[in-house]
mmCIF file of C-alpha atoms and ligand atoms in Angstrom:
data_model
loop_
_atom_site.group_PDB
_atom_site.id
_atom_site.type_symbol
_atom_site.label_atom_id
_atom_site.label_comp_id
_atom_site.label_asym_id
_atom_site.label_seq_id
_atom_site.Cartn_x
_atom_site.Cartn_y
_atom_site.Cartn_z
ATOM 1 C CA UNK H 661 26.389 9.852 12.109
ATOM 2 C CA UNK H 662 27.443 12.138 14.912
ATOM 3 C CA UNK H 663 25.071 12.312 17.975
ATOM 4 C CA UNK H 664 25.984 15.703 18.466
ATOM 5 C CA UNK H 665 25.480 16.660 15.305
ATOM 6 C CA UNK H 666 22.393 19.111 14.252
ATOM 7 C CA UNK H 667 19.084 17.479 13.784
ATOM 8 C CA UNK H 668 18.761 17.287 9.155
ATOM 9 C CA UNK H 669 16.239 19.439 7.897
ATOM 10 C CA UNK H 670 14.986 16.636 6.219
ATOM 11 C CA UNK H 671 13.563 18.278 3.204
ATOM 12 C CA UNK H 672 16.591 20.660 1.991
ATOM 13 C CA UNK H 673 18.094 19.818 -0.936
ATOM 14 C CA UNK H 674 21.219 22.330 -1.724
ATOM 15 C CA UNK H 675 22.595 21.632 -4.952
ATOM 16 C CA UNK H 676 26.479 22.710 -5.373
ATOM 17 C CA UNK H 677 27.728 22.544 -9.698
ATOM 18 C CA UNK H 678 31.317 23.107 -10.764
ATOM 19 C CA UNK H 679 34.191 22.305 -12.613
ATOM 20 C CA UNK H 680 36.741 20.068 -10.922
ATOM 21 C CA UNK H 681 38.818 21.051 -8.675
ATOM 22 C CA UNK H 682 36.733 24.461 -8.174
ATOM 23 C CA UNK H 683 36.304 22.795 -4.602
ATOM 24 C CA UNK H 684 32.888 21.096 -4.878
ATOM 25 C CA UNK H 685 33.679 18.122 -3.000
ATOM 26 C CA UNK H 686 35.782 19.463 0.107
ATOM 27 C CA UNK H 687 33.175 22.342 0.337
ATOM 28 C CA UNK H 688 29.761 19.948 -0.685
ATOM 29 C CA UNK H 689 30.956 17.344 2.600
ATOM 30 C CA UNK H 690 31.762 19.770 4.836
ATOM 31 C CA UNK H 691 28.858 21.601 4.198
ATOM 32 C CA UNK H 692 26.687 17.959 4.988
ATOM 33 C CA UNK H 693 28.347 17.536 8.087
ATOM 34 C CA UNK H 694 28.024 20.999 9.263
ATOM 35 C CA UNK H 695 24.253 20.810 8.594
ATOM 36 C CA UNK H 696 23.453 17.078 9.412
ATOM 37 C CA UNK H 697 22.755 16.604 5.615
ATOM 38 C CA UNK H 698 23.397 13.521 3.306
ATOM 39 C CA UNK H 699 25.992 13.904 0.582
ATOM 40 C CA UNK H 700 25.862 12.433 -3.261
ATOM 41 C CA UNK H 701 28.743 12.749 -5.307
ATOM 42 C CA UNK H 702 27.232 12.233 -8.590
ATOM 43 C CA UNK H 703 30.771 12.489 -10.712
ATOM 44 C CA UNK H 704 31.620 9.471 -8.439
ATOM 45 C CA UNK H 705 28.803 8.170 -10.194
ATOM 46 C CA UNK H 706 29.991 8.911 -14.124
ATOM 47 C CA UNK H 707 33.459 7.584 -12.714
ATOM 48 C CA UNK H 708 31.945 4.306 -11.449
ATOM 49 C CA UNK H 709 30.057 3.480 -14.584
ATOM 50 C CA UNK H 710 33.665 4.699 -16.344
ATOM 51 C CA UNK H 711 35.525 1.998 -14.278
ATOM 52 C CA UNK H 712 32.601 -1.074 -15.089
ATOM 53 C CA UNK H 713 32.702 -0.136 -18.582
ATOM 54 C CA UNK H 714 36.433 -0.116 -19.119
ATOM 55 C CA UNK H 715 36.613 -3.382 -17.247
ATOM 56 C CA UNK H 716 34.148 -5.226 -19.545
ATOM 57 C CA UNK H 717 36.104 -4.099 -23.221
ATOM 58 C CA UNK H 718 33.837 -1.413 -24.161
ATOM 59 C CA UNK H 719 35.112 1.344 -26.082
ATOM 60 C CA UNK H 720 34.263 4.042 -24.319
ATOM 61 C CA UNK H 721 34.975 6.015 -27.284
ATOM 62 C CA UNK H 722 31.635 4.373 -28.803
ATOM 63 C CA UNK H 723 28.310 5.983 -27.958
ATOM 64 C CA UNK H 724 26.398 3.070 -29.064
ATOM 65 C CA UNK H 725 28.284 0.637 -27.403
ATOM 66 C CA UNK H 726 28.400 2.380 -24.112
ATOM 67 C CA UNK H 727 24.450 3.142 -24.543
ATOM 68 C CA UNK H 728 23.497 -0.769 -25.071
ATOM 69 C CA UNK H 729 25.580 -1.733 -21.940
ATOM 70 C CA UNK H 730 25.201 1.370 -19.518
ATOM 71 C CA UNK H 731 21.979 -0.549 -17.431
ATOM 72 C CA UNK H 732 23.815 -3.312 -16.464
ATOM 73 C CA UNK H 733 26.069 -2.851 -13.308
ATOM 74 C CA UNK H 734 24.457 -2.265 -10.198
ATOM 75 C CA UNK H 735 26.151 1.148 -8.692
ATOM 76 C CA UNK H 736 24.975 2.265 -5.091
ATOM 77 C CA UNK H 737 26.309 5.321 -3.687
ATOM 78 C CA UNK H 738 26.763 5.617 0.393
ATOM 79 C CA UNK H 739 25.491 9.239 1.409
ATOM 80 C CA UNK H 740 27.467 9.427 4.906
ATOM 81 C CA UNK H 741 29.572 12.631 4.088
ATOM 82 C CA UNK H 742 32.171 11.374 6.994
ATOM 83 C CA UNK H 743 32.756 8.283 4.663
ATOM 84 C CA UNK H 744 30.834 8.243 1.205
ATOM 85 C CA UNK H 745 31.685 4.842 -1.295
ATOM 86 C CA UNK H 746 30.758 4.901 -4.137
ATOM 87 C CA UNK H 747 30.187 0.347 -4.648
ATOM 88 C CA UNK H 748 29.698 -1.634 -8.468
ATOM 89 C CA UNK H 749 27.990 -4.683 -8.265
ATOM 90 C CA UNK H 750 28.986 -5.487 -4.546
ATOM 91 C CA UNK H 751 32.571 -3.876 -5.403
ATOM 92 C CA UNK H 752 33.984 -0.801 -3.784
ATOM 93 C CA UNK H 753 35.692 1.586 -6.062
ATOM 94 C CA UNK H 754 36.391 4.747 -4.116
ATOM 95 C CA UNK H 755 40.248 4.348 -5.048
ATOM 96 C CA UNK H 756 39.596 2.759 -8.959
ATOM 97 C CA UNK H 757 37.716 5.336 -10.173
ATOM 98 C CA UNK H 758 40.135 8.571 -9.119
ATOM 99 C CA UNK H 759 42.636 7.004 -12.031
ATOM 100 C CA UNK H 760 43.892 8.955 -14.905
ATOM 101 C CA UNK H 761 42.282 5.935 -17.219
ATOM 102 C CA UNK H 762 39.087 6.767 -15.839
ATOM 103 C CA UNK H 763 39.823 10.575 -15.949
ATOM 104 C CA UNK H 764 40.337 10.348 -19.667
ATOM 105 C CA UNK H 765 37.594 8.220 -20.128
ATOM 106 C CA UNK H 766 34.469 9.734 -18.204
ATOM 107 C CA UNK H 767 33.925 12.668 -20.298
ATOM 108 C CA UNK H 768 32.635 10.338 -23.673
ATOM 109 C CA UNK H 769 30.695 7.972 -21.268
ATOM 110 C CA UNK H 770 28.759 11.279 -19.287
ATOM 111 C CA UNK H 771 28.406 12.714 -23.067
ATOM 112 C CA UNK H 772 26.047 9.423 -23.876
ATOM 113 C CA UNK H 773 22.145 10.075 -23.298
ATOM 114 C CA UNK H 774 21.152 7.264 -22.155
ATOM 115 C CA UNK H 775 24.179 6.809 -19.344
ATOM 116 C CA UNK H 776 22.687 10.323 -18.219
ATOM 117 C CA UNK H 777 19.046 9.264 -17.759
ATOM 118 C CA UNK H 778 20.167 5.978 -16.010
ATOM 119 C CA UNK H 779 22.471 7.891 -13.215
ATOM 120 C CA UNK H 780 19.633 10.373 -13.214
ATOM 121 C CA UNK H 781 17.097 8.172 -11.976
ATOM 122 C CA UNK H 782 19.232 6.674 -9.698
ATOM 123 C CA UNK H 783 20.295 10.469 -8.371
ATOM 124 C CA UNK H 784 16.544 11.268 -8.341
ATOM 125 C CA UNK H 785 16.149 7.829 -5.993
ATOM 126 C CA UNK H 786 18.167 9.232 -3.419
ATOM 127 C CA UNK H 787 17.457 12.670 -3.559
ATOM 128 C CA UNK H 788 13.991 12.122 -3.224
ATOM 129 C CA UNK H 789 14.548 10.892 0.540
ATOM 130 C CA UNK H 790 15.467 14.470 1.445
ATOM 131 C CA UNK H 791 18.063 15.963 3.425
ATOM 132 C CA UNK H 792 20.887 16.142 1.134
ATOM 133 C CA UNK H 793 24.402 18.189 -0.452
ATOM 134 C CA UNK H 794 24.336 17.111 -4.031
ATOM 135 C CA UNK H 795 27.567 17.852 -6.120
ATOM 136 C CA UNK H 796 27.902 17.889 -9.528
ATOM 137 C CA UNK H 797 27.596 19.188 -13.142
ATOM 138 C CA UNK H 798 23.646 19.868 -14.041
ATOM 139 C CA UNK H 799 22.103 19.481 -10.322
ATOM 140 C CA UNK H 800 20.627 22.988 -10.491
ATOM 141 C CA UNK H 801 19.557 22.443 -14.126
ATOM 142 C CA UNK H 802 18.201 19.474 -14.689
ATOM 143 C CA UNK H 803 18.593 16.227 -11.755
ATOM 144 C CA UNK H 804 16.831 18.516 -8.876
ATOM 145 C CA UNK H 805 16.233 22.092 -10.525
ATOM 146 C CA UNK H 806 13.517 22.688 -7.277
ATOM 147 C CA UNK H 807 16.686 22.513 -4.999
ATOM 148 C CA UNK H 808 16.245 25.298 -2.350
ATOM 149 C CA UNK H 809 20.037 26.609 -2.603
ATOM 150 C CA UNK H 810 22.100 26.031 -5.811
ATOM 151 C CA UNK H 811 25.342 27.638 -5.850
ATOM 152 C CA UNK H 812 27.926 27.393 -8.764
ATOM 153 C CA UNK H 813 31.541 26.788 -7.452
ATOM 154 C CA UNK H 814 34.294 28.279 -9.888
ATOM 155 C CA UNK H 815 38.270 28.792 -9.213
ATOM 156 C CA UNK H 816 41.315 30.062 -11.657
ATOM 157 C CA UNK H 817 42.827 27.237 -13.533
ATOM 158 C CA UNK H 818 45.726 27.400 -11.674
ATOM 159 C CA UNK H 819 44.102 27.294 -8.832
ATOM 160 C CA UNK H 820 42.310 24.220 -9.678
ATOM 161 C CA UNK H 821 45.246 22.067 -10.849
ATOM 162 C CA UNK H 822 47.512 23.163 -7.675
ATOM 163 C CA UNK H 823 44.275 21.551 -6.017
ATOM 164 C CA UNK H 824 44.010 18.818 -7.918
ATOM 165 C CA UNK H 825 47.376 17.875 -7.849
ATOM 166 C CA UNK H 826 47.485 17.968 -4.457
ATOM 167 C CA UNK H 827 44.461 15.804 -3.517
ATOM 168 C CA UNK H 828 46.037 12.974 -6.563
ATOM 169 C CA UNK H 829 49.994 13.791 -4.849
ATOM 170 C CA UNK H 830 51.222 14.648 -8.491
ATOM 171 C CA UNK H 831 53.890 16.592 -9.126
ATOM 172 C CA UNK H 832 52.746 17.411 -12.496
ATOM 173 C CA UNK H 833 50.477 20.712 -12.167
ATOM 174 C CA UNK H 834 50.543 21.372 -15.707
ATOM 175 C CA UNK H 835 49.564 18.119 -16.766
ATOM 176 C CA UNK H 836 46.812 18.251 -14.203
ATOM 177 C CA UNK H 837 46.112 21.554 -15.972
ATOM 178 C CA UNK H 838 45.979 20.515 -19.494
ATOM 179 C CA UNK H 839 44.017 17.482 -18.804
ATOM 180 C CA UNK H 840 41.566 19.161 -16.493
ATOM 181 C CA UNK H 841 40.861 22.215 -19.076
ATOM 182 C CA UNK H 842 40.448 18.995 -21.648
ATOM 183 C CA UNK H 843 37.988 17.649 -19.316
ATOM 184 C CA UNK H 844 36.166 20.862 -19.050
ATOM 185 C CA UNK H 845 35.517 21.810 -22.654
ATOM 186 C CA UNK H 846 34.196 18.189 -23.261
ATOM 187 C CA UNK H 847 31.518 18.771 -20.453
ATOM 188 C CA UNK H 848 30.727 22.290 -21.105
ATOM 189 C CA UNK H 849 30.314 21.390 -24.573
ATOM 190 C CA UNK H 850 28.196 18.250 -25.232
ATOM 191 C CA UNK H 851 24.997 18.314 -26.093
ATOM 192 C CA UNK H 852 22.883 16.502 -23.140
ATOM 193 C CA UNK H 853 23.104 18.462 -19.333
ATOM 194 C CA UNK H 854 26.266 20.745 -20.379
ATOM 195 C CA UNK H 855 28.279 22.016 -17.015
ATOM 196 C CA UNK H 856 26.491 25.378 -17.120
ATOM 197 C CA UNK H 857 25.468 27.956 -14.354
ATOM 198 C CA UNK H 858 21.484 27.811 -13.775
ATOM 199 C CA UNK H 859 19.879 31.076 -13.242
ATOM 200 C CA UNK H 860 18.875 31.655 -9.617
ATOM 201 C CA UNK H 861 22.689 29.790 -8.694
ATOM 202 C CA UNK H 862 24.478 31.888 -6.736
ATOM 203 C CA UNK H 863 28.043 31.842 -8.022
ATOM 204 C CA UNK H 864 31.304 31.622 -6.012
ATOM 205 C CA UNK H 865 34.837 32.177 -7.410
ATOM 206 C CA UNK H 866 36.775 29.699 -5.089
ATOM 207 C CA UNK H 867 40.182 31.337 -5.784
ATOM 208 C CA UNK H 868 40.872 33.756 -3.141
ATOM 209 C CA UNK H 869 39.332 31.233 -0.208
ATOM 210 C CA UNK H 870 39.874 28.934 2.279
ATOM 211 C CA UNK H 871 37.918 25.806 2.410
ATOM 212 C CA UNK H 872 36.829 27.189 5.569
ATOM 213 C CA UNK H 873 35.904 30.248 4.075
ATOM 214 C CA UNK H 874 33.590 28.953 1.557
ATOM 215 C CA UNK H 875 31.574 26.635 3.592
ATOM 216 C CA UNK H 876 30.776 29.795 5.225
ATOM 217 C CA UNK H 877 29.380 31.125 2.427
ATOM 218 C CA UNK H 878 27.693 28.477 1.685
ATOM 219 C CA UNK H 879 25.827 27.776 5.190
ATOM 220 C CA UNK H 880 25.153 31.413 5.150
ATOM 221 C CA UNK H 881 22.579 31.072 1.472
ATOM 222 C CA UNK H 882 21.212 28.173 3.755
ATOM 223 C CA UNK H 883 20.256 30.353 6.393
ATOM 224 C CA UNK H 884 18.998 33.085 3.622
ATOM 225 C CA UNK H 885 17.061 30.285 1.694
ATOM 226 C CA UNK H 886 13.537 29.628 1.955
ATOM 227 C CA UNK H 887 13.818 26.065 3.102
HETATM 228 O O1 LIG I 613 33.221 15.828 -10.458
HETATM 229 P P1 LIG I 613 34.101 14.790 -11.142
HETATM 230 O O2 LIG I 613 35.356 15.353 -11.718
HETATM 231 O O3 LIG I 613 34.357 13.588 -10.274
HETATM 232 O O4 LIG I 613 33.207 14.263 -12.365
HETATM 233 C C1 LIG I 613 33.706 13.309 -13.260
HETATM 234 C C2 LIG I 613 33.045 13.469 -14.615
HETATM 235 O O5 LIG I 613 31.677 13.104 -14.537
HETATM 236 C C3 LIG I 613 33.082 14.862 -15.206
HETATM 237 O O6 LIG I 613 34.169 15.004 -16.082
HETATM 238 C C4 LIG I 613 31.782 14.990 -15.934
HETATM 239 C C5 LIG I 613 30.893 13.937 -15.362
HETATM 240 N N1 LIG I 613 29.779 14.451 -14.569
HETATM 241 C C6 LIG I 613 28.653 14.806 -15.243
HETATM 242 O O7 LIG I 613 28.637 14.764 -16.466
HETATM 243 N N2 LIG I 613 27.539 15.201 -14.556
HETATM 244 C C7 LIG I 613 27.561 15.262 -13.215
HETATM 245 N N3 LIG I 613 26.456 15.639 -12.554
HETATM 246 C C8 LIG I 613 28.728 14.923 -12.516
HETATM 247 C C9 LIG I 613 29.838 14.526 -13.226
#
């Protein structure tokens, strides 16, 4: 942490929900360091699981298989937003999970109950220190509903996959497209903690912004906020 960075107002919790690619992560880190805050990339978390799973042979296609092995690896996530890691029993895999296996496969695993409640206690373990940016799908609705600022992140399609793209290096924006769209009806759609904007969120259509531009925004409901 940066000595000359502001003193963390140790209780503030802002919670920041979105598609991918609507620019929750760029926006969520910047936003920590700007404020002195912690940072938890919960998808990191889905993704991790992901990896573990598709390493042991489970089909990830199979609710009850995924359910009876979902407690088993040990996944701690690192909350510096200069350098978060995401590490599965004693292995980093910041680089593993951003593949287009896991991609494909995350949606089925985050549709399964009981891989929700596990990552949720483990969100609610280090949320409950305080002082923290917390990305994600249901932060707002259901891991930390009390969060003092919850903003819902949004961005054109396009807009996304040009983003996405660039962030992977793929020259395939329309694949990035299709397969991001996929990944968005599965999550909006299943049954447990759909991606959905929580009343009281205050939403912001990335499109027409600079990075720069939204952190802004963001910092600004912070200022606004009760907290
Ligand atoms: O934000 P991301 O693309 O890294 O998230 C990966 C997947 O994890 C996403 O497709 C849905 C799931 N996810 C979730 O279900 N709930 C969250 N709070 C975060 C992510």
């Amino acid at each position: 942490m940066s000595a000359t960075r502001p003193a963390a107002r140790t209780s503030l919790v802002i919670a920041l929900d979105g598609a991918s690619g609507s620019g929750k992560s760029s926006t969520s880190r910047a936003v920590a360091i700007r404020l002195g805050l912690r940072y938890l990339d919960t998808g990191a978390m889905y993704r991790a699981l992901t990896w573990w799973l598709l390493r042991q042979g489970v089909d990830v296609h199979d609710p009850a298989a995924v359910a009876a092995r979902c407690g088993e690896p040990e996944i701690v996530s690192g909350t510096d937003p200069t350098a978060p890691t995401i590490v599965v029993d004693g292995i980093d895999v910041g680089t593993e999970i951003r593949t287009d296996k896991v991609n494909a496969a995350v949606s089925p695993v985050s549709a399964v109950p009981e891989v929700r409640a596990r990552l949720l206690e483990l969100q609610r373990a280090v949320i409950g220190q305080g002082g923290i940016v917390v990305e994600g799908r249901d932060i707002g609705s259901v891991v930390w509903p009390q969060a003092e600022v919850k903003v819902f992140l949004s961005a054109d399609p396009s807009a996304r996959a040009e983003r996405r793209a660039a962030e992977t290096g793929s020259i395939d924006v329309a694949g990035t497209q299709e397969s991001l769209l996929a990944r968005d009806r599965l999550d909006s759609g299943r049954a447990t903690a759909p991606l959905t904007r929580v009343d009281g969120a205050v939403h912001i259509d990335t499109t027409p912004y600079t990075l720069d531009e939204v952190v802004e925004q963001v910092v600004a409901l912070v200022g606004a906020g009760p907290a």
